[in-house]
Coordinates of C-alpha atoms in Angstrom, one line a residue:
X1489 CA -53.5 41.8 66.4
X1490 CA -50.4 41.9 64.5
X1491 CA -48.7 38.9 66.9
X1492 CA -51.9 37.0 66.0
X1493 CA -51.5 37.6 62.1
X1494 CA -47.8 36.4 62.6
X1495 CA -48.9 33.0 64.3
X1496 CA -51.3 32.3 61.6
X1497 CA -48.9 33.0 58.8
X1498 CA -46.1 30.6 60.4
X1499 CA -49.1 27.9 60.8
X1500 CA -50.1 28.1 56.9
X1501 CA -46.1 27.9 56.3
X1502 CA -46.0 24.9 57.8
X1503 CA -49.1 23.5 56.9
X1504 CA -47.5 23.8 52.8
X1505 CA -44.3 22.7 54.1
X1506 CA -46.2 19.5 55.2
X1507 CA -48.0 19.1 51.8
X1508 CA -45.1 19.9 49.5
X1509 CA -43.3 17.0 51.8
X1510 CA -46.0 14.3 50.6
X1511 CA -46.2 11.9 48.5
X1512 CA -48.9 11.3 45.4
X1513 CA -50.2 8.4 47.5
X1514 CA -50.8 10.4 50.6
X1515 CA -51.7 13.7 48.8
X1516 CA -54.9 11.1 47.3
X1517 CA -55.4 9.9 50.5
X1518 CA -55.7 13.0 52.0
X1519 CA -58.0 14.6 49.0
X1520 CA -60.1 11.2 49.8
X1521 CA -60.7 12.0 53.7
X1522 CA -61.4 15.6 52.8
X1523 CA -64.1 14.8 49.9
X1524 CA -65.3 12.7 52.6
X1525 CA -65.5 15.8 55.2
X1526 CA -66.8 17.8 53.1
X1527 CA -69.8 15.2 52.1
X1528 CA -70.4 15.4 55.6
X1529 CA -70.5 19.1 55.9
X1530 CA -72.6 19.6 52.9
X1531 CA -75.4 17.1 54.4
X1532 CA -75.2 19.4 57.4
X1533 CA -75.6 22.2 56.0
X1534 CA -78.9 20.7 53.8
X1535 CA -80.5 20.1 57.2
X1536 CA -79.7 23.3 58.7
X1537 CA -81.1 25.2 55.5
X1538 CA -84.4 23.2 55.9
X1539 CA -84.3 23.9 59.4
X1540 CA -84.1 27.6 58.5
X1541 CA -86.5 27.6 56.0
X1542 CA -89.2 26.8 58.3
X1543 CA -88.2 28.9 60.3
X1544 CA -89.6 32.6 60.2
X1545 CA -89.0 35.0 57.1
X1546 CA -87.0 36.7 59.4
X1547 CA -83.9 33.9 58.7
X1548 CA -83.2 35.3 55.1
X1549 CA -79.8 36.7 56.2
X1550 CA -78.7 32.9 57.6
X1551 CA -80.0 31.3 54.7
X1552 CA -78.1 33.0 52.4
X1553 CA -75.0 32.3 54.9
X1554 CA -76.0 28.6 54.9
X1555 CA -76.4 28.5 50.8
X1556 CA -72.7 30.4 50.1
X1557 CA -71.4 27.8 52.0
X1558 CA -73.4 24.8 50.5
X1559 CA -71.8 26.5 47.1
X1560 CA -67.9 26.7 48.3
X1561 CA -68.3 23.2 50.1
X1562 CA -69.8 22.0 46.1
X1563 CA -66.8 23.5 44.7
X1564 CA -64.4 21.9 47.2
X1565 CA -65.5 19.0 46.1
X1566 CA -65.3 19.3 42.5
X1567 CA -61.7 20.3 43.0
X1568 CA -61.4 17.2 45.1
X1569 CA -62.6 15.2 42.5
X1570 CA -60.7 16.7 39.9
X1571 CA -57.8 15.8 42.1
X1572 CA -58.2 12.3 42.4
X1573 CA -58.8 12.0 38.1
X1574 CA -55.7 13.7 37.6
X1575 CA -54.3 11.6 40.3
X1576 CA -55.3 8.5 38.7
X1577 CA -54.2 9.2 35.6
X1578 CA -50.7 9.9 36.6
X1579 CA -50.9 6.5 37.7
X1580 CA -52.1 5.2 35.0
X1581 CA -49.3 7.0 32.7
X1582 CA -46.5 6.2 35.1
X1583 CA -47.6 2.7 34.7
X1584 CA -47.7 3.0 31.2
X1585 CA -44.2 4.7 31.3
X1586 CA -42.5 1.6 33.3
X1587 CA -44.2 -0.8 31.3
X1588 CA -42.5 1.2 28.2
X1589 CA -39.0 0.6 29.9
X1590 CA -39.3 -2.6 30.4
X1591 CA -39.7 -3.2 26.9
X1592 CA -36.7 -0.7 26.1
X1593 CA -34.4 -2.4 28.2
X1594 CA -35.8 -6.1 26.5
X1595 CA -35.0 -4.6 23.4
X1596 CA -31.2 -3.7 24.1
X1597 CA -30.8 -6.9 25.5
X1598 CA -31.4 -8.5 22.5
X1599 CA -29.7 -5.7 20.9
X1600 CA -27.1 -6.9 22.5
X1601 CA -27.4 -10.8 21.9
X1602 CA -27.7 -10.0 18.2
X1603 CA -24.4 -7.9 18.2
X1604 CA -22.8 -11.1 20.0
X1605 CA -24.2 -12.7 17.2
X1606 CA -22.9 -11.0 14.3
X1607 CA -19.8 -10.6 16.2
X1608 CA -19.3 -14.4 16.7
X1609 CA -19.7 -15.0 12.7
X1610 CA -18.1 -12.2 11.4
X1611 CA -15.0 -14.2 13.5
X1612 CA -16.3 -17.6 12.0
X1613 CA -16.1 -15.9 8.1
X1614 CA -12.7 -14.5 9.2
X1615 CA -11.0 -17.6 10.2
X1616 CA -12.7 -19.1 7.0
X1617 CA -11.5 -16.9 4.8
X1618 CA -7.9 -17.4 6.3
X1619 CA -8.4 -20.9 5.9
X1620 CA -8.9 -20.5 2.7
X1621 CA -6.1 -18.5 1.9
X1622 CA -3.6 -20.5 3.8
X1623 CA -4.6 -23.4 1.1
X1624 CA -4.7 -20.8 -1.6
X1625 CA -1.4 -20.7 -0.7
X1626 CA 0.1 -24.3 0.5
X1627 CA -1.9 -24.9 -3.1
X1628 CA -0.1 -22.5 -5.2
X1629 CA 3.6 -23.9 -3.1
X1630 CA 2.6 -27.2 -4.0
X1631 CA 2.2 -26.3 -7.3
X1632 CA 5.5 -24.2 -7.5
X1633 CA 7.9 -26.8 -5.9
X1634 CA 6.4 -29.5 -8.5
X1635 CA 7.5 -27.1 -11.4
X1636 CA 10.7 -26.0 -10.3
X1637 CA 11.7 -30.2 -9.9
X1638 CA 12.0 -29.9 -13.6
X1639 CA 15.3 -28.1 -13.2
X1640 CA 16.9 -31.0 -11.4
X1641 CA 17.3 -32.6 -15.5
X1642 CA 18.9 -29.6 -16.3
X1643 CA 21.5 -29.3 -14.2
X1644 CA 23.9 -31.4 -16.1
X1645 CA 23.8 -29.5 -18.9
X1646 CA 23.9 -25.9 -17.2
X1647 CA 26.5 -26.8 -15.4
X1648 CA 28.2 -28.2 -18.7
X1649 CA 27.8 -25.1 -20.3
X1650 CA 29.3 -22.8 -18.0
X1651 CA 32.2 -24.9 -18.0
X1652 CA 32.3 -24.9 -21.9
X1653 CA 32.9 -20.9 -21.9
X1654 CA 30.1 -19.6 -24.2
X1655 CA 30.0 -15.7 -24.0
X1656 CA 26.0 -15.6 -23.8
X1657 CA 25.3 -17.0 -20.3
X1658 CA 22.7 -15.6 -18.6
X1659 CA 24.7 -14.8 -15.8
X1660 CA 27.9 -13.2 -15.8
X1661 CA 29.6 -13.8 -13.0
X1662 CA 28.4 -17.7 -11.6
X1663 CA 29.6 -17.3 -8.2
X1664 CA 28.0 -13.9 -7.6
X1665 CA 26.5 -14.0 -4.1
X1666 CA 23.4 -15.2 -3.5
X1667 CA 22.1 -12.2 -2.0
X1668 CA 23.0 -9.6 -4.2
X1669 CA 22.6 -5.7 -3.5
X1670 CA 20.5 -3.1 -5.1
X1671 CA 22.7 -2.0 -8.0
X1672 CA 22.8 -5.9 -9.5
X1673 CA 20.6 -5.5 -12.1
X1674 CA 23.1 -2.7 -13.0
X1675 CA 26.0 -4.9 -13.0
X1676 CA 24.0 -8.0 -15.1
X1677 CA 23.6 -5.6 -17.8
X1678 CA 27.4 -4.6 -18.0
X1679 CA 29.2 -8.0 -19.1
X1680 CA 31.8 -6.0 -20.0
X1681 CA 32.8 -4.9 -16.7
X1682 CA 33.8 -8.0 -15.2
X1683 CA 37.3 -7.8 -14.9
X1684 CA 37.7 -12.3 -15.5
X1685 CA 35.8 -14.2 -18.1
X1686 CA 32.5 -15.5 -16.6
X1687 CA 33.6 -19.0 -17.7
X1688 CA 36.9 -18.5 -16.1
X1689 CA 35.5 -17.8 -13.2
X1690 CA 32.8 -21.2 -13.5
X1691 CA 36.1 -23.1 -13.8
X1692 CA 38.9 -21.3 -11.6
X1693 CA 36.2 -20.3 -8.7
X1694 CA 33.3 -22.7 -8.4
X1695 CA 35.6 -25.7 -7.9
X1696 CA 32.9 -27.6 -9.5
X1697 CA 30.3 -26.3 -7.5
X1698 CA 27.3 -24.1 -9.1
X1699 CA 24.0 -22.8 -7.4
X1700 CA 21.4 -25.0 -8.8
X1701 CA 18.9 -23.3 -11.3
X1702 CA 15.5 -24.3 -8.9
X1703 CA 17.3 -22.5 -5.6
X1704 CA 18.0 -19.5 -7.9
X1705 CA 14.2 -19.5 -8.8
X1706 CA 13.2 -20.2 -5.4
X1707 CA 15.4 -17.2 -4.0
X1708 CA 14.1 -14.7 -6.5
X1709 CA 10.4 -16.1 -5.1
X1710 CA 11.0 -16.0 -1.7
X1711 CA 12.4 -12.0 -2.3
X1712 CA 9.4 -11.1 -3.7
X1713 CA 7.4 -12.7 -1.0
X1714 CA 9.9 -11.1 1.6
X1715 CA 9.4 -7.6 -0.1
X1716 CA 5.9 -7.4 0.1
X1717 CA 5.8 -8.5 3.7
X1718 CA 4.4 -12.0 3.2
X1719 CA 6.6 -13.8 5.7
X1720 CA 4.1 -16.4 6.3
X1721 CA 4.5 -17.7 2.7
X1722 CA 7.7 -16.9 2.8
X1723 CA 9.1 -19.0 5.6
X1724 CA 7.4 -22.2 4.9
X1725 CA 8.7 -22.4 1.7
X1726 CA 11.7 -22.0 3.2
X1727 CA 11.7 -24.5 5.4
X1728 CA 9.9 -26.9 2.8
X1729 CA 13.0 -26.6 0.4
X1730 CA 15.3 -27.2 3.4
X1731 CA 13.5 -30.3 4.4
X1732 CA 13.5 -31.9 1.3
X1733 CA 17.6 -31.1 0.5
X1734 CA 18.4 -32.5 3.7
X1735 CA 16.4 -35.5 3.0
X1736 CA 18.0 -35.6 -0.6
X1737 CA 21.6 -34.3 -0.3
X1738 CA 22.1 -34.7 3.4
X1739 CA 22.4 -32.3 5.9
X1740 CA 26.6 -31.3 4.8
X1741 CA 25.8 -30.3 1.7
X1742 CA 26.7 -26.8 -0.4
X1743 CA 22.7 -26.5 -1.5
X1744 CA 22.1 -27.0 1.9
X1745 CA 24.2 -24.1 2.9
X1746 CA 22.9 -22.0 0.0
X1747 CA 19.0 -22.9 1.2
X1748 CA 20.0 -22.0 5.2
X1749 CA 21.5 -18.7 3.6
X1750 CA 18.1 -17.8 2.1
X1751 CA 16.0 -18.7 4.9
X1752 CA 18.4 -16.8 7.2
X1753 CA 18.2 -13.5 5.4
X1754 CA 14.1 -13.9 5.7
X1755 CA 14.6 -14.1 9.7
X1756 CA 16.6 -10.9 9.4
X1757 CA 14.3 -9.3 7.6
X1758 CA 11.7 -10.0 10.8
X1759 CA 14.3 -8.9 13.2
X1760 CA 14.5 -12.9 14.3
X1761 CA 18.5 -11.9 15.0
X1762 CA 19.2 -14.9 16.9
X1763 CA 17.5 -17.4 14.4
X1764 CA 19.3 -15.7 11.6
X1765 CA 22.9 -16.0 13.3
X1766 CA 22.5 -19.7 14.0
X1767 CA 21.5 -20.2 10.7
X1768 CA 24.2 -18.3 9.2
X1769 CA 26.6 -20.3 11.4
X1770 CA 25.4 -23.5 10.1
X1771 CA 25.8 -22.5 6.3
X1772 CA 29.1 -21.0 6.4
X1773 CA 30.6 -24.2 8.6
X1774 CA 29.0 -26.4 5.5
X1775 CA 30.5 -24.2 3.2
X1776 CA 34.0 -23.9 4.8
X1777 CA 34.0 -27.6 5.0
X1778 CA 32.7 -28.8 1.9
X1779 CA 33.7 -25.9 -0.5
X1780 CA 37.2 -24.9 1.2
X1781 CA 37.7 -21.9 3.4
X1782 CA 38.9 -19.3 0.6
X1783 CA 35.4 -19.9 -1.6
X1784 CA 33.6 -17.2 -2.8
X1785 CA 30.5 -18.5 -1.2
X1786 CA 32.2 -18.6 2.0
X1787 CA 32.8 -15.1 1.4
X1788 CA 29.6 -14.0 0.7
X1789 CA 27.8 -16.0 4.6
X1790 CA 30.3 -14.2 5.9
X1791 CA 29.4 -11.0 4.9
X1792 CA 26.0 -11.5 5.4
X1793 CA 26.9 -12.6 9.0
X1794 CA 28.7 -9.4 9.3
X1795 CA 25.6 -7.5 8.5
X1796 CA 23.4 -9.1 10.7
X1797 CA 25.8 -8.4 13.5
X1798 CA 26.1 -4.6 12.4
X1799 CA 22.1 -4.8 12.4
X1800 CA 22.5 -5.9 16.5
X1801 CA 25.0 -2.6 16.5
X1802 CA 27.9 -5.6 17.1
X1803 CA 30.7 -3.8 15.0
X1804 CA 33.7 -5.1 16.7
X1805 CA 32.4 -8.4 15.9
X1806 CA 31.4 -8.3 12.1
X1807 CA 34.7 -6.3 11.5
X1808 CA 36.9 -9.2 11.2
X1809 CA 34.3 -11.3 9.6
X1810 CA 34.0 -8.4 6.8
X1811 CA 37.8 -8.5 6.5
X1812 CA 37.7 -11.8 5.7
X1813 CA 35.6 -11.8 3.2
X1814 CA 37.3 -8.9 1.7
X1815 CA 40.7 -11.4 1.7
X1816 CA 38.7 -13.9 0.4
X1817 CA 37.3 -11.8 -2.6
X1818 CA 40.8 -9.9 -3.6
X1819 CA 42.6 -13.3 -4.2
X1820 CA 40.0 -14.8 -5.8
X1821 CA 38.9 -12.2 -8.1
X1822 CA 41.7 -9.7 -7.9
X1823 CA 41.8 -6.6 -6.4
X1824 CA 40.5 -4.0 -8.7
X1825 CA 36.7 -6.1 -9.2
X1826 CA 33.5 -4.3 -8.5
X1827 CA 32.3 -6.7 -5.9
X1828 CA 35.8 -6.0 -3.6
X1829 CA 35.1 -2.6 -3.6
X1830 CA 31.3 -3.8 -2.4
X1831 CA 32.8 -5.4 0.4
X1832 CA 35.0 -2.0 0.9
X1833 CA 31.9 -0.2 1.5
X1834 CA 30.5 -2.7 3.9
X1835 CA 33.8 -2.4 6.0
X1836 CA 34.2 1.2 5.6
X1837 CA 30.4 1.3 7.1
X1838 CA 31.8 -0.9 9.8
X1839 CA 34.8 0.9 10.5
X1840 CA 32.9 4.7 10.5
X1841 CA 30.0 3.4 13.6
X1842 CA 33.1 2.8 15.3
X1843 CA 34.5 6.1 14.6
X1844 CA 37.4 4.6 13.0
X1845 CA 37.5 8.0 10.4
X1846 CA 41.3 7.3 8.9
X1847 CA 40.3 3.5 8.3
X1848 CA 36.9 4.7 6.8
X1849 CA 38.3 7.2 4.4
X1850 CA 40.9 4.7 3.0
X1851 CA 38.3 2.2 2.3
X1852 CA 35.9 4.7 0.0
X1853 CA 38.8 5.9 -1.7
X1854 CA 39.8 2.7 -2.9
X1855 CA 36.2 1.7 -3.4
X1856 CA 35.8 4.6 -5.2
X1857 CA 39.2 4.2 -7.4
X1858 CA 38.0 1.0 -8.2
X1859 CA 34.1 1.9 -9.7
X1860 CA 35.6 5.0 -11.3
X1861 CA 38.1 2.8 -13.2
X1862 CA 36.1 -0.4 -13.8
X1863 CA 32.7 1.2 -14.5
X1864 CA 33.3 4.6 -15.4
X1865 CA 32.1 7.6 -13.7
X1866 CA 28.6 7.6 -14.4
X1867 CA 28.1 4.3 -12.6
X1868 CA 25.4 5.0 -10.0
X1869 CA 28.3 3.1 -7.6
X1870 CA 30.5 6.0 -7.6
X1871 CA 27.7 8.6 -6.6
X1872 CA 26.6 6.2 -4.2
X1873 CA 30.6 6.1 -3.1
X1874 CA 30.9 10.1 -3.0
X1875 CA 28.1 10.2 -0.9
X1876 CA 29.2 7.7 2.2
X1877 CA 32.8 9.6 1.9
X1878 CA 30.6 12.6 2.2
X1879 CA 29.5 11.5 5.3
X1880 CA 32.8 10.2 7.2
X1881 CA 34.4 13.4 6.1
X1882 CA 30.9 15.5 7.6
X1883 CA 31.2 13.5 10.9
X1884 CA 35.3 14.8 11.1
X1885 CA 33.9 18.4 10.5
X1886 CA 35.7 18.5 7.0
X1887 CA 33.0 20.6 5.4
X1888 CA 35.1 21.6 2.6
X1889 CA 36.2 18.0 1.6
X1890 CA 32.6 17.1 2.0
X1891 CA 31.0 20.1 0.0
X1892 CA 33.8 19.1 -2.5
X1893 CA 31.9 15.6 -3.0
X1894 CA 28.6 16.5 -3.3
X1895 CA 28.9 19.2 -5.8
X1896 CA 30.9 16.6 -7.8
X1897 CA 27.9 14.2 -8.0
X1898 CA 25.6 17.2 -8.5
X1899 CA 28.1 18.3 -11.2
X1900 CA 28.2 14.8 -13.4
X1901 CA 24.2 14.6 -13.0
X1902 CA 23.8 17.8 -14.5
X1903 CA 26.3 16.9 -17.1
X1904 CA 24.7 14.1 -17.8
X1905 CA 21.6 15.5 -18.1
X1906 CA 21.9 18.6 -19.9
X1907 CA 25.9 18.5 -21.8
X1908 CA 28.6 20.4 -21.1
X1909 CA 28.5 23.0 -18.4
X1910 CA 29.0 26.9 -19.2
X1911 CA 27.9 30.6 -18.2
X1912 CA 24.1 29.8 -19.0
X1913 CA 24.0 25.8 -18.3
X1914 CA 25.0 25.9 -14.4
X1915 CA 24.4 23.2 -12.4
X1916 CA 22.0 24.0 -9.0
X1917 CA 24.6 24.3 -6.7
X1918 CA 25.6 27.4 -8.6
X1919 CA 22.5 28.8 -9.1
X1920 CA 22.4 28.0 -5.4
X1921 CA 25.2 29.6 -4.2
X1922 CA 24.4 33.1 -6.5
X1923 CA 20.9 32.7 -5.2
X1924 CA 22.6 33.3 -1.9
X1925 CA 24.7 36.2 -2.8
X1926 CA 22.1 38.2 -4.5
X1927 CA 19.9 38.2 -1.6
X1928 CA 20.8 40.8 -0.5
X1929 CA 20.4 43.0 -3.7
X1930 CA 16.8 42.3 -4.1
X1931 CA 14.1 40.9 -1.2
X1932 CA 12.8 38.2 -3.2
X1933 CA 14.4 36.1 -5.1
X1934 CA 12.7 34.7 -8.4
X1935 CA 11.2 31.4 -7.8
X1936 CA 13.4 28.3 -8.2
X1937 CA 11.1 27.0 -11.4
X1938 CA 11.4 29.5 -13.6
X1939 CA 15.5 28.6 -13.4
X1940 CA 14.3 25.9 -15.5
X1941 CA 13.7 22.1 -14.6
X1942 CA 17.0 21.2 -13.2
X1943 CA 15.2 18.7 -10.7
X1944 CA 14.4 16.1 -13.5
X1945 CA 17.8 15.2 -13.8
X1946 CA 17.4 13.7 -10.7
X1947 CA 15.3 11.1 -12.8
X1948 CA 19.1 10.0 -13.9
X1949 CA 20.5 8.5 -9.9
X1950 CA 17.4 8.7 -8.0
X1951 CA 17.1 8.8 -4.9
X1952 CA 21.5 9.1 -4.9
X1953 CA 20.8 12.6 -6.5
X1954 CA 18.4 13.7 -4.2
X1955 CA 20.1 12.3 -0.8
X1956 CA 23.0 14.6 -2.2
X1957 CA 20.6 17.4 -2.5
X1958 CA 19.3 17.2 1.0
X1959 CA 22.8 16.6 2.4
X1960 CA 24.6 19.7 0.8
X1961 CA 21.4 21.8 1.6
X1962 CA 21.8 20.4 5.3
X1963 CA 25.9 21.4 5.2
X1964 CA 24.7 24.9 3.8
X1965 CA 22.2 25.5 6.7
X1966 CA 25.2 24.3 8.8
X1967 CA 27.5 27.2 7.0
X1968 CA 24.1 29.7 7.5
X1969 CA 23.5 29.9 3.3
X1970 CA 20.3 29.5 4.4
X1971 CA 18.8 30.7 0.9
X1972 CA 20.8 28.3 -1.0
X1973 CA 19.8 25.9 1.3
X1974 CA 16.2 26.2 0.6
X1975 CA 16.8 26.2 -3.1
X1976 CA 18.7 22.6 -2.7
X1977 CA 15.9 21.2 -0.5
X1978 CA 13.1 22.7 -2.6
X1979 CA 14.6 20.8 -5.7
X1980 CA 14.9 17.8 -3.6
X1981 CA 11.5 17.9 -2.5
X1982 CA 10.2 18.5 -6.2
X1983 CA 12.2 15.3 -7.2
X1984 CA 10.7 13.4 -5.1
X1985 CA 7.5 14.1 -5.6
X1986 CA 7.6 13.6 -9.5
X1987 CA 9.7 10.4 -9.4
X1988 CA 6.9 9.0 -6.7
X1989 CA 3.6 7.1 -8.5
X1990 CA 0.7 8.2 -6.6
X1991 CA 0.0 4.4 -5.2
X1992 CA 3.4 3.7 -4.2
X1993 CA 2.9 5.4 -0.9
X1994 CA 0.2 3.4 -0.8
X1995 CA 2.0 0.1 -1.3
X1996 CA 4.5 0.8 0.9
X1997 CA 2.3 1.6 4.1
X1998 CA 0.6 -1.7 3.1
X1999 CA 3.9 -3.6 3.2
X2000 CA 5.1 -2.2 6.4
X2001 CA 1.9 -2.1 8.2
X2002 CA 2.0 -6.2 7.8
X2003 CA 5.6 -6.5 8.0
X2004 CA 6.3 -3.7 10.5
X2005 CA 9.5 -2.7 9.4
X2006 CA 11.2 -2.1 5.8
X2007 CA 12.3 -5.7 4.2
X2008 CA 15.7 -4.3 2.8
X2009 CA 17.6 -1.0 3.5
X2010 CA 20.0 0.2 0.8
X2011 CA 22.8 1.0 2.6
X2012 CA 24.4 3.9 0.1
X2013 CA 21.4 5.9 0.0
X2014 CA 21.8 7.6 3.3
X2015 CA 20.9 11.4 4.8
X2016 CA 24.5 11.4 6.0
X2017 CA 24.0 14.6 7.6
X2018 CA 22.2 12.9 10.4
X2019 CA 23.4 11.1 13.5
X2020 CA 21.9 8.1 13.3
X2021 CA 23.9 4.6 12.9
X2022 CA 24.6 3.9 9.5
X2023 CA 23.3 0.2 8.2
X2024 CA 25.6 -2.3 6.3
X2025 CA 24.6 -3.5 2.8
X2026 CA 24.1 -7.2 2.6
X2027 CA 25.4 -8.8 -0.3

């Protein structure tokens, strides 16, 4: 019995194997042929009910046999049929569902021609707009380069009177370089400093040879361009100016050099190295040959040929080119003037990424004697001085020599700033330094602010006051005065962020991001304490 129970178990198994292994088609099928059966059956068992109803009344226990099974062969097929409804209607809902896809996946196609669309005129507006802007531009050029032509009438009499020696020019030194640094604006403002008479100089040193009025306007617009990353103005104009001199003058001609000078400081400014050099080349073998070897101008390509090669980390190279200019600059305006001891700090930057320390040190001192005694000791020069001494002497491992210097600018800022120094107006690096020897007497130190605002005196040689305030905080770390290092770079840090507008950041990022690099690097304000290669300042 229980072997024939097994058997028949195994056999339904299998049987729901086989129908969970089917398919909607053939599971309709199927419910089809057994509807059909079941018709069948349920005609058969009709008959044989009438048959048994004839019958004798002695057939009531078949009949009720015969009519139970009429009943579950009636409810088969109502289950049948209720089978092939559902059936159907899964069909007709699948059907349904692929007709919905199709028009899904007709819908991201055009999605997807209407993006190629958008995409396609959003390029056409954009190279309109450019368009537009390039003639904005070649306009605004056009229009410059026809008002700067009415300079070429007034050369005559500019140049007449520089010659004529009257104490109000504009300009107080005529052969200046081109290119001057950061601190000019500084030095335009002191006439007094200028060791020679500016009309002495028009006379002894121009050999009858001034920078025309329209390439000094042209520089100062091409700067401005350069600064804020507009090279594409920039250079055309350039070349523009160029083209017309050389059609004008001639290709051997000083404005020629002067506008080959401009245009090679732009490529620099791009990191175009080998466009800049060749350039460079160009105007200082116009120069030499039409203005004399020992001219100021002269001087001043070959300094700016001596920065580009110390941009290209060729020292050896600019070194004697520097050196040159320096020879050129001491005869020609003596060797105590400001703009030697320029050139002194060029070399001396030089000399120092060559490790050349004794050289290096003899240059800033004697840059440093000459600022001190020509433009006092509050010219932002002789901070600017301390600081690159500060530096050569750090890279020797001359702490105290270093430290010496940078509490000296710290010293004359506070002076400066708040008068004459005594037992309750200290500059920071005392209150530094006491801040680091009362650490130990009490866990906390009071906060730096309520020492009062020392850091806006920074307002007076920004950022030279700060960089000095980093470095010494940097040599402090070095000596482990850590607290006083933390008060020097918390001061710093409070400096800058005052002396910051809060869209300068902004401007900046702009300028870089279309530049991709920092148009000009001043070449004084340095973190010396770093191991970097130090740039050279082009004049």
């Amino acid at each position: 019995m229980s072997k024939t129970l097994n058997a028949y178990r195994i056999k339904k198994i299998e049987s729901l194997g086989r129908m969970t292994a089917m398919t909607q088609e053939e599971m309709v099928a199927g419910a089809r042929t057994v509807a059909a059966g079941l018709e069948a059956l349920r005609a058969e068992h009709t008959q044989l009910l009438a048959g048994l109803a004839a019958n004798t009344e002695h057939e009531h226990e078949k009949v009720s046999l015969v009519r139970k099974s009429i009943d579950a062969i009636e409810l088969g097929l109502g289950e049948t049929q209720v089978m092939i409804a559902l059936a159907s209607h899964l069909q007709s809902v699948e059907a349904e569902k692929q007709k919905l896809r199709t028009q899904v996946r007709r819908l991201c196609q055009e999605n997807a021609w209407l993006r190629d669309e958008l995409a396609a005129a959003q390029q056409r507006l954009q190279a309109s707009e450019q368009r537009v802007s390039q003639l904005e531009e070649e306009n605004k050029h056009l229009d410059f380069m026809a008002s700067i032509r009415k300079y070429d009438s007034d050369i005559n009499e500019e140049s007449e009177t520089s010659r004529s020696g009257q104490g109000d020019n504009k300009r107080d030194d005529p052969m200046v370089d081109l290119f001057p640094d950061d601190d000019h604006e500084d030095n335009r403002n002191n006439k007094s400093m200028s060791p020679t008479p500016p009309s002495q100089f028009a006379q002894q040193v121009n050999a009858g040879y001034e920078i025309p009025a329209r390439l000094r306007t042209l520089h100062n617009l091409v700067i401005q361009y350069a600064s804020q990353g507009r090279y594409e103005v920039a250079v055309p104009l350039c070349k523009q100016a160029l083209e017309d001199l050389e059609k004008t003058s001639g290709h051997d001609h000083p404005d020629v050099a002067t506008m080959l000078n401009i245009l090679a400081l732009v490529y620099r400014d791009q990191n175009k190295y080998k466009e800049a050099a060749n350039l460079l080349n160009d105007a200082l073998s116009i120069r030499e040959k039409t203005l004399g070897e020992n001219h100021p101008a002269v001087a001043a390509t070959l300094n700016n040929l001596a920065v580009l090669y110390g941009k290209r980390g060729k020292y050896r190279e600019a070194e004697p080119l520097c050196k040159r200019a320096l020879c050129i600059r001491e005869a020609v305006l003596g060797r105590d003037h400001p703009d030697v001891a320029k050139q002194l700090n060029n070399l001396a930057l030089l000399c120092q990424n060559q490790n050349k320390y004794e050289e290096v040190e003899q240059y800033y001192q004697r840059a440093l004697e000459i600022y001190e005694s020509k433009l006092g000791p509050d010219d932002p020069n002789v901070a600017k001085t301390k600081n690159n001494l500060a530096s050569c002497y750090l890279k020797q491992g001359k702490y105290k020599e270093a430290e010496t210097l940078y509490k000296q600018v710290l010293t004359r800022a506070h002076e400066r700033e708040f008068g004459t120094i005594d037992g309750d107006n200290k500059p920071i690096w005392q209150v530094a330094e006491e801040r680091e020897e009362n650490k130990h007497l009490q866990r906390e130190n009071a906060p730096y602010g309520e020492y009062g605002g020392w850091h806006k005196a920074a307002k007076v040689d920004s950022p030279t006051v700060t960089t000095t305030l980093k470095n010494l905080g940097a040599l402090y770390r070095r000596q482990g005065k850590y607290e006083a290092a933390e008060t020097l770079e918390d001061c710093a840090l409070r400096s800058r962020k005052e002396h910051v507008p809060p869209h300068a950041l902004d401007i900046v990022k702009q300028a870089r991001a279309r530049s991709g690099r920092a148009p000009r690097a001043d070449a004084d304000a340095l973190d010396e304490h770093e191991t970097r290669k130090l740039p050279v300042r082009a004049q």
